[in-house]
Short mmCIF file of C-alpha atoms in Angstrom, two decimals:
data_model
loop_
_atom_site.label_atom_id
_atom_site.label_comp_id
_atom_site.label_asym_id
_atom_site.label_seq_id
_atom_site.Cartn_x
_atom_site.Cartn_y
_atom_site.Cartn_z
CA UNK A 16 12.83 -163.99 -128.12
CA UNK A 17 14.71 -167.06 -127.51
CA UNK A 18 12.48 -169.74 -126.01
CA UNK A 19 12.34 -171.14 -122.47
CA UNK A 20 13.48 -174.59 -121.73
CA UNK A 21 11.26 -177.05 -119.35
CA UNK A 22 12.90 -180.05 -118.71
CA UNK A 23 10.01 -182.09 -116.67
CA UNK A 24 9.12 -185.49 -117.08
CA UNK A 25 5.74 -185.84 -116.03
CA UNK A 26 2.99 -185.27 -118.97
CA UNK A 27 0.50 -183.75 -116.52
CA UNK A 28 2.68 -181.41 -114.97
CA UNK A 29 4.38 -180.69 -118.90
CA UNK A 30 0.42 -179.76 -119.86
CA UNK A 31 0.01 -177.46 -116.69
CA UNK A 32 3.29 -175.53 -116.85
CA UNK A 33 3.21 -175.61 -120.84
CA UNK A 34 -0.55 -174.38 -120.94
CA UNK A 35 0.22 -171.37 -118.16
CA UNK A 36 3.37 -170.16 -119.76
CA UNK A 37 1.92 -170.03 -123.03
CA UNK A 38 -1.62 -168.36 -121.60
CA UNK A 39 1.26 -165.78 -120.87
CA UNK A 40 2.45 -165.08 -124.18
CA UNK A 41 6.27 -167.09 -123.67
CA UNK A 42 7.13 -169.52 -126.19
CA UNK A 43 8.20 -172.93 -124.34
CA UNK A 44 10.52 -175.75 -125.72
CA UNK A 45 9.94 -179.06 -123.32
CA UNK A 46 12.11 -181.94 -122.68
CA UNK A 47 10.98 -185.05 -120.33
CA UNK A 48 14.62 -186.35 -119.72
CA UNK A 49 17.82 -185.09 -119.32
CA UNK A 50 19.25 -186.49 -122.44
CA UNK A 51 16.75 -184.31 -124.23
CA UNK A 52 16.97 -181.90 -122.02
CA UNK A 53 20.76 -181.18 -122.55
CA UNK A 54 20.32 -181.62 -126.19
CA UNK A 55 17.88 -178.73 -126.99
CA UNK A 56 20.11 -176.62 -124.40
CA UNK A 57 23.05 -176.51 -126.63
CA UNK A 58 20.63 -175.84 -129.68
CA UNK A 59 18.53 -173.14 -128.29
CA UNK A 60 21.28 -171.65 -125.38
CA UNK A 61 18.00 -170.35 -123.74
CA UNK A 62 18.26 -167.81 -121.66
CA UNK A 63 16.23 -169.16 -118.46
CA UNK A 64 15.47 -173.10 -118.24
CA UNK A 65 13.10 -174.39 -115.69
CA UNK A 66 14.59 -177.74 -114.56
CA UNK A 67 12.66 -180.68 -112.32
CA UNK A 68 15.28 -182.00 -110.15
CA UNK A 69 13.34 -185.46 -109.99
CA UNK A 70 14.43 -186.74 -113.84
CA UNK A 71 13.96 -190.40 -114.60
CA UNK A 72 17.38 -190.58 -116.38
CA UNK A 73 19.81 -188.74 -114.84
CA UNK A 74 19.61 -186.16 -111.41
CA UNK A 75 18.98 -182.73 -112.24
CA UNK A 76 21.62 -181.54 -109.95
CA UNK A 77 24.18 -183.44 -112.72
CA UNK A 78 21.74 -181.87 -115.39
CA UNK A 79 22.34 -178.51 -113.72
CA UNK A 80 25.94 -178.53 -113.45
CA UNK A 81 26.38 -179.48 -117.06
CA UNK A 82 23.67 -176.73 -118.50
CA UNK A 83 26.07 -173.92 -116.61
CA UNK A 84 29.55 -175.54 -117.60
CA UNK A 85 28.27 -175.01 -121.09
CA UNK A 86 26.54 -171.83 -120.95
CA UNK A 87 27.44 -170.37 -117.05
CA UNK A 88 25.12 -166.95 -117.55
CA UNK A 89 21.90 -169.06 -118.13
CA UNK A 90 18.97 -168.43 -115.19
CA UNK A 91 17.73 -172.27 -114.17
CA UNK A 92 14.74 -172.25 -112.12
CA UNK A 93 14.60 -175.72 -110.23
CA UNK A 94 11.61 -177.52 -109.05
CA UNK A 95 11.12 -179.66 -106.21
CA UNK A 96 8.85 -181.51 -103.99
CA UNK A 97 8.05 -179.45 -100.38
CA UNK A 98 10.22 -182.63 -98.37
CA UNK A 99 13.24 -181.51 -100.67
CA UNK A 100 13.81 -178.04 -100.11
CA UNK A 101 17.60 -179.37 -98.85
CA UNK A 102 17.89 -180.04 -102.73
CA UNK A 103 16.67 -176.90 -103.73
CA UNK A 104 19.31 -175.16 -101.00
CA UNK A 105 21.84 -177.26 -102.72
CA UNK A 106 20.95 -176.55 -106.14
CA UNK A 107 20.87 -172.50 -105.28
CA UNK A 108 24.60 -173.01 -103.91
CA UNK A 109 25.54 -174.75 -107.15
CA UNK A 110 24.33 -171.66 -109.22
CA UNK A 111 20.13 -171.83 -109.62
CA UNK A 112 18.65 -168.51 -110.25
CA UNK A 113 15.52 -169.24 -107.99
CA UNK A 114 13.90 -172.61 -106.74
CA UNK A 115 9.85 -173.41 -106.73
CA UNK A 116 8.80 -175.86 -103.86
CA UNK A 117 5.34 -177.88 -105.30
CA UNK A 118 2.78 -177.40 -105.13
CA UNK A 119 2.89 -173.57 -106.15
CA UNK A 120 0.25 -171.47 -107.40
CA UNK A 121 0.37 -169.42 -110.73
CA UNK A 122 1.40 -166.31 -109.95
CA UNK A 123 4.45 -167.34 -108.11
CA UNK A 124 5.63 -169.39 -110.99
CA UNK A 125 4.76 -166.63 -113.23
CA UNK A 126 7.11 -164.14 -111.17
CA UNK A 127 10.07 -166.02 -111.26
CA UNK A 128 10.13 -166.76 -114.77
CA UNK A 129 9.31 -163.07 -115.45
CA UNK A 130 12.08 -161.84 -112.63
CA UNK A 131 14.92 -164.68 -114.37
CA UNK A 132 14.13 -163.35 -118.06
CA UNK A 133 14.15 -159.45 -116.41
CA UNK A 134 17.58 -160.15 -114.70
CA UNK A 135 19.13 -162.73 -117.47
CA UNK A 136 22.06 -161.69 -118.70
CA UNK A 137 22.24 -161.66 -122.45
CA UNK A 138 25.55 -161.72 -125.52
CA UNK A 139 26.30 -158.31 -125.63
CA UNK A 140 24.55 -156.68 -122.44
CA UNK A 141 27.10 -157.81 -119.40
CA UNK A 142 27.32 -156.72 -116.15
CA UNK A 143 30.59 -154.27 -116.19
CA UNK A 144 33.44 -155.98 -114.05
CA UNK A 145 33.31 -153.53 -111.15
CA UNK A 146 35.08 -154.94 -108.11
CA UNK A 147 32.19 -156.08 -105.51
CA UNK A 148 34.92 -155.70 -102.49
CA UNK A 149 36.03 -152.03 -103.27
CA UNK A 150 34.88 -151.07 -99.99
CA UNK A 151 36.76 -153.66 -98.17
CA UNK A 152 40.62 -153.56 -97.08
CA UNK A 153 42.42 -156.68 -96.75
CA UNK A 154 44.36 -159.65 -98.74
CA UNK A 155 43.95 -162.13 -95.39
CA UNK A 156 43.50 -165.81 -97.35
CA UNK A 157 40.13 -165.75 -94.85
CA UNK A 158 39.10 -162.43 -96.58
CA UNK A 159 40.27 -163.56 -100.02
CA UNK A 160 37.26 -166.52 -100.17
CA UNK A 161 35.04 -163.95 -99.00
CA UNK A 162 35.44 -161.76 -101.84
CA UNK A 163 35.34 -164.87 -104.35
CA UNK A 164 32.17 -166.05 -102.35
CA UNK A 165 31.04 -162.39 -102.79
CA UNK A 166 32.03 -162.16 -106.93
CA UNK A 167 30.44 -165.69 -107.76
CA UNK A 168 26.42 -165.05 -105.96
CA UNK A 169 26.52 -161.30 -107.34
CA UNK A 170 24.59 -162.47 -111.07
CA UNK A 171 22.41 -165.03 -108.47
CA UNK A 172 18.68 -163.82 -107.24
CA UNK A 173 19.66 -165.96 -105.10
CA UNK A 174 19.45 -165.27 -100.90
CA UNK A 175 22.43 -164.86 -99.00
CA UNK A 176 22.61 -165.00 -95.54
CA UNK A 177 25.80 -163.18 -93.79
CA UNK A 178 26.50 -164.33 -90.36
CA UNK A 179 29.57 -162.73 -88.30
CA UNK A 180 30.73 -160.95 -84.91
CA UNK A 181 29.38 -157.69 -84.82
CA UNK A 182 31.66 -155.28 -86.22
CA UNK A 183 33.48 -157.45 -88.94
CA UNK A 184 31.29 -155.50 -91.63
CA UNK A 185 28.21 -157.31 -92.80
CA UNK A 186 25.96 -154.59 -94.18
CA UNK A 187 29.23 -153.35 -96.10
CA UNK A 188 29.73 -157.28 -97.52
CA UNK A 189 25.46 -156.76 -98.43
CA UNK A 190 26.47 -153.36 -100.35
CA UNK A 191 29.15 -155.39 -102.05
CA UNK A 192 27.11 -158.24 -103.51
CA UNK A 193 24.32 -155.42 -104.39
CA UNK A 194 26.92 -153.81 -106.09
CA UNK A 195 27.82 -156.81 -108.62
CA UNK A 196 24.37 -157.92 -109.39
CA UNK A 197 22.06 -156.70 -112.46
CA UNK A 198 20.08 -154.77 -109.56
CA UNK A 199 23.09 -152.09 -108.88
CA UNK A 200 21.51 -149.37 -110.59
CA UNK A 201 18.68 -150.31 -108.03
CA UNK A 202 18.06 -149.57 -104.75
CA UNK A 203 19.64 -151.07 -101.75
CA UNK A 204 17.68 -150.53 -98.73
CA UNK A 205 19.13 -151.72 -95.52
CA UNK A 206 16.90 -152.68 -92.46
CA UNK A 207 18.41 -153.59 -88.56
CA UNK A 208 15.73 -155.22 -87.73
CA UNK A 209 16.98 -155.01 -83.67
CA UNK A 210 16.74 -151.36 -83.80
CA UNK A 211 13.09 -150.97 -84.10
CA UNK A 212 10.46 -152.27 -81.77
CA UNK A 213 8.44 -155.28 -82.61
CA UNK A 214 5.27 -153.27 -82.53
CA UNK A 215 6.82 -151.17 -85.24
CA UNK A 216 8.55 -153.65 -87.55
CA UNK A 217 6.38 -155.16 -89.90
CA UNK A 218 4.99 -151.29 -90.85
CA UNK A 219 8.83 -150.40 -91.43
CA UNK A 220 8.82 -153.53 -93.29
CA UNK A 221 6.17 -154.04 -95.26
CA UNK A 222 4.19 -150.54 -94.75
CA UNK A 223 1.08 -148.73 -93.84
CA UNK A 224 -1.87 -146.79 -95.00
CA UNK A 225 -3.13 -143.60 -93.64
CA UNK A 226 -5.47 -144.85 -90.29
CA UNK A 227 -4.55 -147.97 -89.57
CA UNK A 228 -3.50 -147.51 -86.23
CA UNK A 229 -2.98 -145.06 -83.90
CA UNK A 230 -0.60 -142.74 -85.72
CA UNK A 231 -0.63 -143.68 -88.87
CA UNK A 232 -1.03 -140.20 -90.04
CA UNK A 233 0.08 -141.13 -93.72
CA UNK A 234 0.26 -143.97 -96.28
CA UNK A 235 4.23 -144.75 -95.66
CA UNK A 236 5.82 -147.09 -97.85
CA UNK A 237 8.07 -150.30 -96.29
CA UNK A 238 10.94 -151.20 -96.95
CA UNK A 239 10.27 -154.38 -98.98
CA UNK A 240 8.04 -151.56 -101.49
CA UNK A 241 11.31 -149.32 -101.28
CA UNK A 242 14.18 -151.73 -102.36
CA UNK A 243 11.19 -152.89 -105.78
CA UNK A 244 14.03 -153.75 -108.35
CA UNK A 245 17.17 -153.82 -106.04
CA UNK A 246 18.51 -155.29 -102.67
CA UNK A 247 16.19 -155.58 -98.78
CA UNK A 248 19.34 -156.37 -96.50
CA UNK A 249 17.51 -157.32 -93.13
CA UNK A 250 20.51 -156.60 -90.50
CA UNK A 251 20.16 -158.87 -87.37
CA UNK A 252 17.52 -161.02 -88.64
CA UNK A 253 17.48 -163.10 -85.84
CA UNK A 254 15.66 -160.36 -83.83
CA UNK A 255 12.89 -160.51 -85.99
CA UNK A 256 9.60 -161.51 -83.98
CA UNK A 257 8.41 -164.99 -84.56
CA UNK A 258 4.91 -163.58 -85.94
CA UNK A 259 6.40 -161.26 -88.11
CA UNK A 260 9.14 -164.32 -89.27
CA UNK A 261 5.80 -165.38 -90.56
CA UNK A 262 4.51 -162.80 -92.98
CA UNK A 263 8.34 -162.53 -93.90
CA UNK A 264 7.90 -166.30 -95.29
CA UNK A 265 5.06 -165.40 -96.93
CA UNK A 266 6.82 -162.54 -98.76
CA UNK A 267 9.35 -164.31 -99.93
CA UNK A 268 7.30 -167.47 -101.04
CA UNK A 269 4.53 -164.61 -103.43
CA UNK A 270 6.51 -162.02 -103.77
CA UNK A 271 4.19 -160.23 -102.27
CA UNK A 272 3.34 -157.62 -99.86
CA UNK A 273 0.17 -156.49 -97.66
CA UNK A 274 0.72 -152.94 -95.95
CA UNK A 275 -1.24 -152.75 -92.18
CA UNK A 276 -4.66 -151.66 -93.46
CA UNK A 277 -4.09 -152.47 -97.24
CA UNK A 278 -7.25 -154.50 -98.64
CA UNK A 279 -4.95 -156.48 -101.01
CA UNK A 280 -1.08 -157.31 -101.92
CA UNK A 281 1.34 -156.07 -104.16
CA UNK A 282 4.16 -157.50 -105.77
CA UNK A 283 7.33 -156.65 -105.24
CA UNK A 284 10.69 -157.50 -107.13
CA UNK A 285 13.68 -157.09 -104.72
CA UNK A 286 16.23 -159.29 -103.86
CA UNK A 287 16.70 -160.47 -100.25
CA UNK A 288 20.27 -160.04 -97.88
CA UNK A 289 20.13 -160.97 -94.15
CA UNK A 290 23.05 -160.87 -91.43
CA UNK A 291 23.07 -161.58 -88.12
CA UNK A 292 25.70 -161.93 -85.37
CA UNK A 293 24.17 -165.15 -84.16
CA UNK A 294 24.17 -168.43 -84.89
CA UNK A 295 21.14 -168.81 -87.07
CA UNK A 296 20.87 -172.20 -86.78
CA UNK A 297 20.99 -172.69 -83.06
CA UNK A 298 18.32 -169.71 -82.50
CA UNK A 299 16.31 -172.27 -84.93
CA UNK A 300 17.20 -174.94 -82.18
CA UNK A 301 15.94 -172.91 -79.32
CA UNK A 302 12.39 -171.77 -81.06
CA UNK A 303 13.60 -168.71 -82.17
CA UNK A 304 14.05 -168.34 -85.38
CA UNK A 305 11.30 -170.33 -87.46
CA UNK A 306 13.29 -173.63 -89.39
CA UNK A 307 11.55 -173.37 -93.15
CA UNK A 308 12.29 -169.49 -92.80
CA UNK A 309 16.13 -170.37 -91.81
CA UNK A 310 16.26 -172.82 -94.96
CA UNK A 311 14.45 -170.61 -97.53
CA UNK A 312 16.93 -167.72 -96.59
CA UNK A 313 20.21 -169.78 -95.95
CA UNK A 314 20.90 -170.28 -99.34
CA UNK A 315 24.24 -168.78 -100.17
CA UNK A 316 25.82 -168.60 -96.79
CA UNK A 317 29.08 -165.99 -96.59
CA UNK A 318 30.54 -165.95 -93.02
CA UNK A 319 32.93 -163.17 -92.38
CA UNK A 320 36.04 -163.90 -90.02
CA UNK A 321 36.66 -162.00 -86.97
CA UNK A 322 39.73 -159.11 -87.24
CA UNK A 323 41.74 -160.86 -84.71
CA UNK A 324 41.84 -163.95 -87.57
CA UNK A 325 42.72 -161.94 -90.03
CA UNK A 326 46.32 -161.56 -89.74
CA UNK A 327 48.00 -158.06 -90.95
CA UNK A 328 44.77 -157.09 -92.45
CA UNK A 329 44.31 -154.98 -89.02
CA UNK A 330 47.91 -153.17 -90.53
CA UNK A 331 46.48 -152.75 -93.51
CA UNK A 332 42.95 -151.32 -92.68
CA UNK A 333 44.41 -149.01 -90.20
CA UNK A 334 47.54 -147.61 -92.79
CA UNK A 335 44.34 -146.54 -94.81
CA UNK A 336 41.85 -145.36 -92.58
CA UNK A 337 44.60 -143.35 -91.32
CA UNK A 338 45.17 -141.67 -94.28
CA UNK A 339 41.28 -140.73 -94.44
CA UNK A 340 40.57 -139.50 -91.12
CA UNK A 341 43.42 -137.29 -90.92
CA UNK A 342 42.21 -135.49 -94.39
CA UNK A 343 38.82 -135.33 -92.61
CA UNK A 344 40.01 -133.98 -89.57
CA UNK A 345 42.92 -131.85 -91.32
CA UNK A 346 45.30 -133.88 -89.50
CA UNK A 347 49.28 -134.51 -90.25
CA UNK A 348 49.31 -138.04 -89.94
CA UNK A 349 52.29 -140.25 -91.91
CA UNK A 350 51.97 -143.31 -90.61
CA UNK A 351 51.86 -145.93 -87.80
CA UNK A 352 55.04 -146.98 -85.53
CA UNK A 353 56.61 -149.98 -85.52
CA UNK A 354 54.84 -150.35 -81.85
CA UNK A 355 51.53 -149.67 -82.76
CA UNK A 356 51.80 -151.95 -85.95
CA UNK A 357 52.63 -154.88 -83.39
CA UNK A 358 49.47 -154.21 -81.23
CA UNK A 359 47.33 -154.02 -83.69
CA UNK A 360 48.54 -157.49 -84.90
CA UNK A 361 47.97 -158.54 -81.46
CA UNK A 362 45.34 -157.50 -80.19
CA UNK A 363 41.99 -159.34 -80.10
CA UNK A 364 39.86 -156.44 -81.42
CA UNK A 365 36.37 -157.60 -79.57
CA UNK A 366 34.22 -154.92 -81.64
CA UNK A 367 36.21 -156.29 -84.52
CA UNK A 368 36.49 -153.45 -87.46
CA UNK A 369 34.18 -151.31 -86.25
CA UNK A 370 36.18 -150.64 -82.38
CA UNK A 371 39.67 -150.25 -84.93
CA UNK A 372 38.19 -147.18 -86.40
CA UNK A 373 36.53 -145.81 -83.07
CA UNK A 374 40.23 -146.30 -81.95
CA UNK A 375 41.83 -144.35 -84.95
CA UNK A 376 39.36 -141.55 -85.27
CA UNK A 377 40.17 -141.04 -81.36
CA UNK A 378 43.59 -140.99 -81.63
CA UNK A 379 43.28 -138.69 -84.91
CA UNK A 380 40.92 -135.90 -83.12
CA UNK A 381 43.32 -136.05 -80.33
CA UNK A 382 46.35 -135.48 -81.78
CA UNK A 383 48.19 -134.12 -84.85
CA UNK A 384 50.66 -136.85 -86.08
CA UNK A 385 52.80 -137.51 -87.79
CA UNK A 386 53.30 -141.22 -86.73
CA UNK A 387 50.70 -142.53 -85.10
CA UNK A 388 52.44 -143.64 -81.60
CA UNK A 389 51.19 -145.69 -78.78
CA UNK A 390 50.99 -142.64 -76.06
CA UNK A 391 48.10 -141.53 -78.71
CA UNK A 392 45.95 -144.41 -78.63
CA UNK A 393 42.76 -144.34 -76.03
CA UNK A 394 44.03 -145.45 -72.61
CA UNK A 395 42.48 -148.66 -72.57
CA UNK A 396 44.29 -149.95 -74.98
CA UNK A 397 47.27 -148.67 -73.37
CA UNK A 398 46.80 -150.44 -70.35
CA UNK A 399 45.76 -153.56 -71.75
CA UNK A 400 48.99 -153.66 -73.56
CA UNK A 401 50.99 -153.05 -70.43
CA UNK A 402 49.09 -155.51 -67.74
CA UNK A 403 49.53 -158.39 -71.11
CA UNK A 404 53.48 -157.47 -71.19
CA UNK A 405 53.84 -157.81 -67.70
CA UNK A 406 51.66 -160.74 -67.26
CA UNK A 407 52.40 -163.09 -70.66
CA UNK A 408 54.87 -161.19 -72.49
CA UNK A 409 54.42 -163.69 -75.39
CA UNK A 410 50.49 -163.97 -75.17
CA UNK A 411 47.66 -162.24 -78.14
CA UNK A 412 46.95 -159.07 -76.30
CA UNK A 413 43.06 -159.51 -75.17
CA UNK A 414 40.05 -157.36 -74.19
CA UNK A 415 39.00 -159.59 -71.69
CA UNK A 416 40.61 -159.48 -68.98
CA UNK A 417 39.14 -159.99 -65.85
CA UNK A 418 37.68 -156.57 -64.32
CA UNK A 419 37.75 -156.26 -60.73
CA UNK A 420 33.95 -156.05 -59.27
CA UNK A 421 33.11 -153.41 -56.95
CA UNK A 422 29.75 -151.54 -55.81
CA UNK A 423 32.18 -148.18 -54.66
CA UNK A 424 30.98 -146.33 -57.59
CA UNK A 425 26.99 -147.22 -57.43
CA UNK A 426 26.82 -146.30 -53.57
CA UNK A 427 24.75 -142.66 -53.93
CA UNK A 428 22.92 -142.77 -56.94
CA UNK A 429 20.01 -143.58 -58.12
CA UNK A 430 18.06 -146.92 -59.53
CA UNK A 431 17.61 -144.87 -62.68
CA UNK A 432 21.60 -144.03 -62.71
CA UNK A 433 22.50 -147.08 -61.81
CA UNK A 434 20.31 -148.91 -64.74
CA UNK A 435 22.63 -146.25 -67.22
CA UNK A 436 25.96 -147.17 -65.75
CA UNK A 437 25.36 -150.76 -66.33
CA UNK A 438 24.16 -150.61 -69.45
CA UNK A 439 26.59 -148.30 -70.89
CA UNK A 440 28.85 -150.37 -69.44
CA UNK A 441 27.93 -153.83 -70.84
CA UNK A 442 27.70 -152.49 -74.23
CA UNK A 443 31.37 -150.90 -73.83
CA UNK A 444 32.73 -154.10 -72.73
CA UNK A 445 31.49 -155.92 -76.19
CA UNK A 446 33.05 -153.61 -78.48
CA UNK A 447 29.71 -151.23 -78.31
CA UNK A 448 27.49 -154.12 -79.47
CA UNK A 449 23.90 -153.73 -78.42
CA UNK A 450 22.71 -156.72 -79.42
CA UNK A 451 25.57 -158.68 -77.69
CA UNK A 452 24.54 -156.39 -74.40
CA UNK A 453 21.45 -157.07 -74.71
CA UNK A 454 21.69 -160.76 -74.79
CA UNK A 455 23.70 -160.27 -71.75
CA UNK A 456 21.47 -158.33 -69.81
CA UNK A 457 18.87 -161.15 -71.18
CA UNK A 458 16.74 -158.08 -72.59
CA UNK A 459 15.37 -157.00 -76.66
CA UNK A 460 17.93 -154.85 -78.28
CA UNK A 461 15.25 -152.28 -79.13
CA UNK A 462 14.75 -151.95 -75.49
CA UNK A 463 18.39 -151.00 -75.18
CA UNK A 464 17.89 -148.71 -78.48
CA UNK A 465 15.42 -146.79 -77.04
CA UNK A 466 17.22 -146.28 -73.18
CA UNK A 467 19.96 -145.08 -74.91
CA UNK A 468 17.93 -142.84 -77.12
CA UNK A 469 16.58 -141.20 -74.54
CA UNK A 470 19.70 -140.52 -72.32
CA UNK A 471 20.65 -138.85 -75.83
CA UNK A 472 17.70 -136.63 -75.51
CA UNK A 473 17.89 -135.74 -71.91
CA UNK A 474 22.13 -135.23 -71.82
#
C-alpha cells in the first residue's frame, strides 16, 4: 500500500499523528515544510496526504493547489486551528477531501483517513464518466455552471449545500452529484426535513430502539444509519429545530450516531447534501439556523437559478416533458405552438419547474394533441396572459398580479372551512410551496403538512 503523506511542521504534533496512524497499522511518510512536503509527493504520488495549512515556509492553501495540479485524484485532508474553519471552507472549495478542526480526538482522525483511503480513487479503478446532469434539461449559460459545479464536487466527500426557489429542482441536483461520486452504487437517502414534526425528526434522523417512547414499537433505523456508504440529502434544512441542529453538528464532527434509547454511538460513513429555499445565511442572522453548523455544511455551495432566468430552457424542458407525459397518458401530442412557446418564455413561472410540469400534465390529461395550443393550458394561465397583453403588451408575463380582496366567498362557512380556504389558497398562490405558505402564514411547515394531510383523509 502506498504510504500516507503528513506534511506538519510541529515535532509534537508529527509524534502524536505519526504514533496513532501507525498504532493503526498505516505506514506514514512525514514532511515539516512544504518544500519537503511537495518533494516526497511527486516521489510517492500518495493516495491521501494530510496537510497542516499553518506551514512555516509556504501556505498550505499554495501547497494544496500544487499537490492537485500534479496529481488532481489525490484525497488531502487539511488541518486547522478551531478560529480558522473559513480556511478549511476555502480549502474544501479548492478541492480537500475532508478538513479536521484541532483539537480532535482519535477516532475522528482515524475515520477520515480510513473514509479518504476507502473513497480514493486509484490508476486503473476510475469512476466511469456517467453524466451527473442526465436528469436535467437545459443548455441556459446559468444551468451550464451548474452542471460544471455539479461534475467537479462529485469525487469530493466534501458537503454541498444547494440553496434555490422551491421548485427549480434541488433534490434532483443532490441525485446528480450522488450519481458522480465513488458512493453511486450506494444509497441515496433523501430527508425534507419540513415535512416531519420536530418531535419526530431526530428518530427519522438518527433512529430509535424498541421502548423509547411512547410508540416506539420497534428498533427503526434513521436515516443517517440508512444512507451508511452513500448520500443523506437533508431537504429544507433550514427547518431543522435548533436542538436537533445540535446533535446534527455532532454527527457530522464523529461520524457518529446515537438512536433515542441507544446506550452508545455508531459510526456511520455517508456523505452529507442539504438544500433549502432560504437564505441560509440570513436564518443564521436571525438565530435560526446555528452559525458553526452553517459553516461546517456550506462548503461547496451550488445555487440553482430560477426558470424565469433561464431563458429557452422553459422551451426546452417542456418539448420533452411533453413527449413523456403524452406516452404516459397515451396521448397524441406533436408539439408546442408558436404561442405557447412565447408564454412559456415569458412567463415568470413562480413554482419554477415544478408548476411547468403541473401545467403540462394538466393540459395532457385534458386533451389529446397534437400541438399543444394555448386554449389547452389551465385557465389561469390563460388569463394571466390576456390581462398582461392588455395591460403591458411588451411586459414578462407575471404570476403576481394583484388579486382583488373580498370576504363574499367566506360569509357562511365555518372557522374550520375558512382555515382550509386560506391555506389552500396561500400555498396555490406560491407555486404550491408549503414552506413559502407557511412562512407567510408565519406558521411550521409540518403544521401545514399535517392540515393538509388530514383534509386528504377526510375528502
Amino acid at each position: 500500500m502506498t504510504p500516507l503523506l503528513l506534511i506538519e511542521d510541529t515535532p509534537s504534533l508529527q509524534m502524536v499523528y505519526e504514533s496513532v496512524l501507525k498504532g493503526a497499522g498505516y505506514d506514514v511518510v512525514t514532511a515539516g515544510t512544504a518544500q519537503d512536503g511537495l518533494r516526497h509527493f511527486q516521489t510517492l504520488r500518495p493516495n491521501v496526504v494530510l496537510l497542516d495549512l499553518m506551514l512555516p515556509d509556504r501556505s498550505g492553501l499554495d501547497l494544496m493547489r500544487d499537490l492537485l495540479e500534479f496529481h488532481p485524484e489525490t484525497h488531502i485532508i487539511v488541518v486547522t486551528a478551531n478560529g480558522s474553519i473559513n480556511r478549511a471552507v476555502e480549502a474544501m472549495r479548492l478541492g480537500a477531501y475532508d478538513f479536521l478542526l484541532k483539537p480532535f480526538n482519535e477516532q475522528r482522525f482515524l475515520h477520515a483517513v480510513e473514509t479518504a483511503l476507502g473513497d480514493a480513487v486509484r490508476p486503473g479503478d476510475r469512476v466511469s464518466d456517467r453524466s451527473p446532469v442526465a436528469s436535467f434539461v437545459g443548455s441556459s449559460p446559468v444551468m451550464t455552471a451548474v452542471y460544471d459545479r455539479i461534475a467537479s464536487v462529485g469525487k469530493s466527500m466534501a458537503t454541498v449545500f444547494i440553496t434555490g426557489e422551491s421548485g427549480t429542482g434541488k433534490e434532483i441536483c443532490a441525485q446528480a452529484v450522488h450519481a458522480g461520486s465513488s458512493r453511486a452504487a450506494g444509497p441515496f437517502v433523501p430527508l425534507n426535513c419540513g415535512a416531519i414534526p420536530a418531535d419526530l425528526l431526530e428518530s427519522e434522523v438518527f433512529g430509535h430502539l424498541k421502548g423509547s417512547f411512547t410508540g416506539a414499537i420497534a428498533d427503526k433505523p434513521g436515516a443517517a444509519a440508512l444512507a451508511d456508504g452513500g448520500t443523506l440529502f437533508l431537504d429544507e434544512i433550514c427547518e431543522m429545530d435548533l436542538n436537533l441542529q445540535t446533535k446534527l453538528l455532532r454527527f457530522l464532527q464523529t461520524s457518529s450516531i446515537q438512536p433515542v434509547g441507544a446506550p452508545s454511538a455508531r459510526k456511520v460513513n455517508a456523505r452529507i447534501i442539504c438544500a433549502t429555499n432560504r437564505n441560509p445565511l440570513e436564518e443564521v442572522r436571525r438565530g435560526r439556523f446555528r452559525e458553526d453548523l452553517y459553516y461546517r455544511l456550506h462548503v461547496v455551495p451550488i445555487h440553482l437559478p430560477p426558470l424565469r432566468e433561464r431563458g429557452e430552457d422553459p422551451v426546452l424542458i417542456a418539448e420533452q416533458t411533453l413527449t413523456r407525459f403524452a406516452a404516459e397518458e397515451g396521448r397524441n401530442f406533436t408539439g408546442l405552438s408558436d404561442e405557447v412557446k412565447e408564454l412559456f418564455r415569458r412567463f415568470r413561472w413562480p413554482g419554477n419547474v415544478r408548476q411547468l410540469l403541473n401545467v403540462l400534465r394538466h393540459a395532457v390529461v385534458l386533451n389529446d394533441g397534437p400541438v399543444l395550443t394555448l386554449d389547452m393550458l389551465p385557465i389561469e394561465l390563460h388569463h394571466e396572459r390576456e390581462w398582461l397583453d392588455d395591460a403591458l403588451p411588451n411586459a414578462p408575463i407575471t404570476a403576481e398580479a394583484p388579486p382583488q380582496v373580498t370576504l363574499d366567498g367566506l360569509m357562511g362557512k365555518t372557522l374550520s372551512e375558512v382555515e382550509q380556504l386560506v391555506i389552500e389558497e396561500t400555498i396555490a398562490r406560491h407555486g404550491g410551496s408549503v414552506p413559502k405558505a407557511a412562512r407567510v402564514l408565519d406558521v411550521s411547515p409540518s403544521t401545514l403538512y399535517r392540515k393538509l394531510e388530514a383534509w386528504k383523509r377526510s375528502g
